[in-house]
Amino acid sequence: MRKEFIKGTIIFTAASALVISANFLFYFIGRYLSPEEFGVLASAISVLYIILIPEAIIKTIVTRVVAAEKKAQSRAFATYIYKKVSLVLIAFLLLYAVLFIPLKNFLHLESVLPLVLVGTVALYIFFRAIELGILTGRKKFAKASSIGIIEAVGKLLLGFGLVLLGFGVIGALVGIVIAGVISYLLSLFLARSYDTKNGIQFKKLFNKELIISVTVSIVVLNILIAVDVLIAKNKLSQLDAGLYSAVSTFGKLAFFGTSGIVTALFPLTSQKAKGSIKKKMFLLSSAFVALISAVVILIYVFFDEQLILLVFGDKYIGAGSFLWIGALAFSFYSIINLSIQYLISRSRYKFVAAASLPVVLIIIFSMLRYTTDISSLIYSFVYSTGVAALFLFIYSTTLKDEK
């Protein structure tokens, strides 16, 4: 199991590095947009993170089931999930349509078009999640990673190209949508299986507590990665919201740089094995997360203004001094994510469902209550995520061996 974890970590971390590099280059778009325009783009992408919640839920559940049950590693299983997910997609699209205008007003957007574009992503991400879940659950790490790489590179080439052609924020969002469609088609090809057995009672593979805990935790995690920019767009001036969006963009690199570790850990700790072995893997994963986060933070401490000038230009220079603090906040978020995923893999469903909601409410409340400028927003984000990360990490290390 440890060898598989190391292999998976190396593959996903290398893939994450490529994805981060492509995303890093993508955000050079900021040079061709004003801070106000970049604030619109960042807020639309934050809404996209929330739209991605169902994808993360479906992928996590499918990964957990496929990793634990070999009979779920078939195309018949995928067909079964497709039918169930189609109903969820219809309900989601109806709900999103109702929320168009309230979201537009909350984010102070002049047009509803950015929200329409990010909403179209729902037409394929639900089904891509099934394919990614099957690949990850079967521990096909290289294939699963390649899908993310193709999407990131496609987003860079298409989104950046359309911005350079003068299509602005809308061009960037169109590039994101097209790249996502390409990644879904690739996932269909890579996840195909030669096992087409029928007659299996797939319904019995799903645990109600698993579905509830995964749903609650993924909702919380995706809200946390998007909520800071949404609050900034609502509470700060258009200029400051744009500057904070640059800080948040750099900060998220600390999270995305460690996400491969979590992706590799989850299917392995979902397998049947001694709890002590799983705990050691969790601690090893935490050490890797801390190390990578520390490197990112140190880079931001010493090269803050240089990075801002390189990526966004002198219009964003006021954001430079906050980069390392943003990275610290998202490093804490990485620990929260790692701990929750580990607890789900250890079947601590009730605790995850009960603890996740208070965590997100405390973090959101602290930012809404104390935000008056960029500094107060980011420090309230750091303190609240830090406390939540410490609590979840300590609890995760106290789990007893499974009987």
Tab-separated table of N, CA and C in Angstrom, residues 216-288:
chain	number	residue	atom	x	y	z
A	216	VAL	N	-22.052	16.626	2.382
A	216	VAL	CA	-21.864	17.751	3.307
A	216	VAL	C	-20.432	18.263	3.253
A	217	SER	N	-19.462	17.349	3.315
A	217	SER	CA	-18.059	17.767	3.369
A	217	SER	C	-17.604	18.425	2.072
A	218	ILE	N	-18.021	17.890	0.929
A	218	ILE	CA	-17.615	18.473	-0.350
A	218	ILE	C	-18.248	19.843	-0.552
A	219	VAL	N	-19.501	19.994	-0.135
A	219	VAL	CA	-20.138	21.314	-0.188
A	219	VAL	C	-19.321	22.314	0.621
A	220	VAL	N	-18.928	21.906	1.823
A	220	VAL	CA	-18.133	22.773	2.697
A	220	VAL	C	-16.792	23.115	2.058
A	221	LEU	N	-16.080	22.120	1.545
A	221	LEU	CA	-14.752	22.341	0.976
A	221	LEU	C	-14.803	23.257	-0.242
A	222	ASN	N	-15.785	23.053	-1.107
A	222	ASN	CA	-15.867	23.899	-2.298
A	222	ASN	C	-16.333	25.312	-1.985
A	223	ILE	N	-17.186	25.452	-0.983
A	223	ILE	CA	-17.578	26.795	-0.557
A	223	ILE	C	-16.369	27.535	-0.001
A	224	LEU	N	-15.556	26.843	0.791
A	224	LEU	CA	-14.394	27.484	1.408
A	224	LEU	C	-13.384	27.970	0.378
A	225	ILE	N	-13.216	27.221	-0.715
A	225	ILE	CA	-12.212	27.626	-1.696
A	225	ILE	C	-12.698	28.785	-2.566
A	226	ALA	N	-13.998	29.078	-2.507
A	226	ALA	CA	-14.552	30.139	-3.345
A	226	ALA	C	-15.053	31.341	-2.564
A	227	VAL	N	-15.374	31.134	-1.287
A	227	VAL	CA	-16.128	32.147	-0.544
A	227	VAL	C	-15.340	33.427	-0.300
A	228	ASP	N	-14.021	33.344	-0.182
A	228	ASP	CA	-13.246	34.551	0.114
A	228	ASP	C	-13.362	35.580	-1.005
A	229	VAL	N	-13.285	35.116	-2.260
A	229	VAL	CA	-13.399	36.036	-3.399
A	229	VAL	C	-14.818	36.587	-3.511
A	230	LEU	N	-15.813	35.754	-3.235
A	230	LEU	CA	-17.205	36.207	-3.300
A	230	LEU	C	-17.481	37.270	-2.241
A	231	ILE	N	-16.943	37.063	-1.032
A	231	ILE	CA	-17.112	38.054	0.031
A	231	ILE	C	-16.368	39.338	-0.319
A	232	ALA	N	-15.175	39.200	-0.897
A	232	ALA	CA	-14.413	40.377	-1.317
A	232	ALA	C	-15.188	41.175	-2.359
A	233	LYS	N	-15.804	40.474	-3.302
A	233	LYS	CA	-16.564	41.147	-4.369
A	233	LYS	C	-17.777	41.871	-3.802
A	234	ASN	N	-18.325	41.351	-2.700
A	234	ASN	CA	-19.512	41.945	-2.094
A	234	ASN	C	-19.171	43.054	-1.104
A	235	LYS	N	-18.074	42.889	-0.341
A	235	LYS	CA	-17.775	43.789	0.778
A	235	LYS	C	-16.775	44.897	0.433
A	236	LEU	N	-15.911	44.664	-0.554
A	236	LEU	CA	-14.860	45.629	-0.868
A	236	LEU	C	-15.215	46.443	-2.111
A	237	SER	N	-14.451	47.493	-2.343
A	237	SER	CA	-14.624	48.267	-3.567
A	237	SER	C	-14.234	47.399	-4.761
A	238	GLN	N	-14.640	47.820	-5.963
A	238	GLN	CA	-14.320	47.041	-7.161
A	238	GLN	C	-12.809	46.898	-7.334
A	239	LEU	N	-12.061	47.969	-7.036
A	239	LEU	CA	-10.606	47.925	-7.160
A	239	LEU	C	-10.000	46.965	-6.146
A	240	ASP	N	-10.388	47.089	-4.876
A	240	ASP	CA	-9.840	46.217	-3.833
A	240	ASP	C	-10.240	44.760	-4.046
A	241	ALA	N	-11.448	44.545	-4.558
A	241	ALA	CA	-11.883	43.173	-4.849
A	241	ALA	C	-11.002	42.552	-5.929
A	242	GLY	N	-10.623	43.367	-6.921
A	242	GLY	CA	-9.721	42.881	-7.961
A	242	GLY	C	-8.344	42.567	-7.414
A	243	LEU	N	-7.835	43.436	-6.523
A	243	LEU	CA	-6.527	43.200	-5.904
A	243	LEU	C	-6.560	41.946	-5.033
A	244	TYR	N	-7.642	41.801	-4.252
A	244	TYR	CA	-7.735	40.613	-3.399
A	244	TYR	C	-7.835	39.344	-4.244
A	245	SER	N	-8.497	39.432	-5.388
A	245	SER	CA	-8.612	38.274	-6.274
A	245	SER	C	-7.237	37.796	-6.724
A	246	ALA	N	-6.311	38.743	-6.935
A	246	ALA	CA	-4.940	38.370	-7.285
A	246	ALA	C	-4.271	37.638	-6.125
A	247	VAL	N	-4.479	38.136	-4.896
A	247	VAL	CA	-3.927	37.482	-3.701
A	247	VAL	C	-4.476	36.065	-3.571
A	248	SER	N	-5.779	35.927	-3.729
A	248	SER	CA	-6.426	34.620	-3.601
A	248	SER	C	-5.952	33.657	-4.682
A	249	THR	N	-5.741	34.176	-5.880
A	249	THR	CA	-5.262	33.337	-6.981
A	249	THR	C	-3.906	32.736	-6.651
A	250	PHE	N	-2.992	33.561	-6.152
A	250	PHE	CA	-1.680	33.053	-5.743
A	250	PHE	C	-1.812	32.114	-4.546
A	251	GLY	N	-2.683	32.450	-3.604
A	251	GLY	CA	-2.855	31.619	-2.417
A	251	GLY	C	-3.325	30.220	-2.752
A	252	LYS	N	-4.218	30.116	-3.722
A	252	LYS	CA	-4.757	28.807	-4.107
A	252	LYS	C	-3.688	27.886	-4.682
A	253	LEU	N	-2.585	28.450	-5.156
A	253	LEU	CA	-1.507	27.606	-5.663
A	253	LEU	C	-0.954	26.708	-4.562
A	254	ALA	N	-0.986	27.186	-3.309
A	254	ALA	CA	-0.535	26.365	-2.183
A	254	ALA	C	-1.436	25.152	-2.012
A	255	PHE	N	-2.733	25.334	-2.271
A	255	PHE	CA	-3.669	24.205	-2.181
A	255	PHE	C	-3.522	23.268	-3.366
A	256	PHE	N	-3.531	23.815	-4.574
A	256	PHE	CA	-3.464	22.958	-5.757
A	256	PHE	C	-2.137	22.198	-5.820
A	257	GLY	N	-1.089	22.793	-5.256
A	257	GLY	CA	0.205	22.118	-5.235
A	257	GLY	C	0.233	20.882	-4.361
A	258	THR	N	-0.708	20.785	-3.412
A	258	THR	CA	-0.756	19.632	-2.505
A	258	THR	C	-1.950	18.719	-2.768
A	259	SER	N	-2.817	19.085	-3.697
A	259	SER	CA	-4.043	18.310	-3.922
A	259	SER	C	-3.758	16.906	-4.427
A	260	GLY	N	-2.634	16.730	-5.138
A	260	GLY	CA	-2.284	15.403	-5.628
A	260	GLY	C	-2.041	14.408	-4.511
A	261	ILE	N	-1.551	14.898	-3.376
A	261	ILE	CA	-1.301	14.028	-2.226
A	261	ILE	C	-2.613	13.461	-1.707
A	262	VAL	N	-3.619	14.317	-1.593
A	262	VAL	CA	-4.933	13.882	-1.113
A	262	VAL	C	-5.559	12.900	-2.098
A	263	THR	N	-5.428	13.183	-3.389
A	263	THR	CA	-6.004	12.317	-4.414
A	263	THR	C	-5.404	10.921	-4.363
A	264	ALA	N	-4.106	10.833	-4.101
A	264	ALA	CA	-3.440	9.529	-4.016
A	264	ALA	C	-3.791	8.804	-2.725
A	265	LEU	N	-3.957	9.544	-1.634
A	265	LEU	CA	-4.215	8.932	-0.328
A	265	LEU	C	-5.601	8.307	-0.249
A	266	PHE	N	-6.609	8.973	-0.789
A	266	PHE	CA	-8.003	8.581	-0.556
A	266	PHE	C	-8.340	7.154	-0.996
A	267	PRO	N	-8.048	6.749	-2.249
A	267	PRO	CA	-8.423	5.380	-2.632
A	267	PRO	C	-7.656	4.312	-1.868
A	268	LEU	N	-6.440	4.635	-1.416
A	268	LEU	CA	-5.628	3.653	-0.700
A	268	LEU	C	-6.114	3.451	0.725
A	269	THR	N	-6.458	4.533	1.417
A	269	THR	CA	-6.962	4.385	2.784
A	269	THR	C	-8.419	3.942	2.801
A	270	SER	N	-9.050	3.886	1.621
A	270	SER	CA	-10.406	3.343	1.526
A	270	SER	C	-10.388	1.818	1.465
A	271	GLN	N	-9.218	1.251	1.134
A	271	GLN	CA	-9.095	-0.198	1.067
A	271	GLN	C	-9.083	-0.802	2.466
A	272	LYS	N	-9.327	-2.105	2.528
A	272	LYS	CA	-9.270	-2.819	3.798
A	272	LYS	C	-7.813	-2.968	4.212
A	273	ALA	N	-7.457	-2.427	5.369
A	273	ALA	CA	-6.097	-2.523	5.910
A	273	ALA	C	-6.131	-2.079	7.359
A	274	LYS	N	-5.054	-2.349	8.097
A	274	LYS	CA	-4.993	-1.958	9.498
A	274	LYS	C	-5.051	-0.437	9.628
A	275	GLY	N	-5.783	0.012	10.652
A	275	GLY	CA	-5.900	1.448	10.879
A	275	GLY	C	-4.569	2.105	11.158
A	276	SER	N	-3.647	1.374	11.797
A	276	SER	CA	-2.335	1.945	12.113
A	276	SER	C	-1.556	2.266	10.848
A	277	ILE	N	-1.717	1.427	9.817
A	277	ILE	CA	-1.047	1.680	8.541
A	277	ILE	C	-1.634	2.927	7.883
A	278	LYS	N	-2.948	3.044	7.924
A	278	LYS	CA	-3.616	4.204	7.334
A	278	LYS	C	-3.225	5.492	8.060
A	279	LYS	N	-3.090	5.398	9.383
A	279	LYS	CA	-2.707	6.571	10.167
A	279	LYS	C	-1.307	7.042	9.790
A	280	LYS	N	-0.386	6.096	9.598
A	280	LYS	CA	0.975	6.460	9.200
A	280	LYS	C	0.969	7.148	7.839
A	281	MET	N	0.122	6.657	6.938
A	281	MET	CA	0.023	7.280	5.621
A	281	MET	C	-0.559	8.689	5.719
A	282	PHE	N	-1.513	8.870	6.635
A	282	PHE	CA	-2.088	10.201	6.848
A	282	PHE	C	-1.029	11.166	7.374
A	283	LEU	N	-0.238	10.722	8.344
A	283	LEU	CA	0.809	11.580	8.908
A	283	LEU	C	1.872	11.902	7.863
A	284	LEU	N	2.211	10.907	7.034
A	284	LEU	CA	3.178	11.142	5.962
A	284	LEU	C	2.627	12.155	4.965
A	285	SER	N	1.358	12.013	4.638
A	285	SER	CA	0.709	12.956	3.723
A	285	SER	C	0.708	14.365	4.305
A	286	SER	N	0.417	14.471	5.595
A	286	SER	CA	0.398	15.779	6.265
A	286	SER	C	1.769	16.438	6.219
A	287	ALA	N	2.813	15.622	6.387
A	287	ALA	CA	4.178	16.154	6.334
A	287	ALA	C	4.494	16.686	4.940
A	288	PHE	N	4.077	15.950	3.912
A	288	PHE	CA	4.287	16.405	2.536
A	288	PHE	C	3.549	17.718	2.277
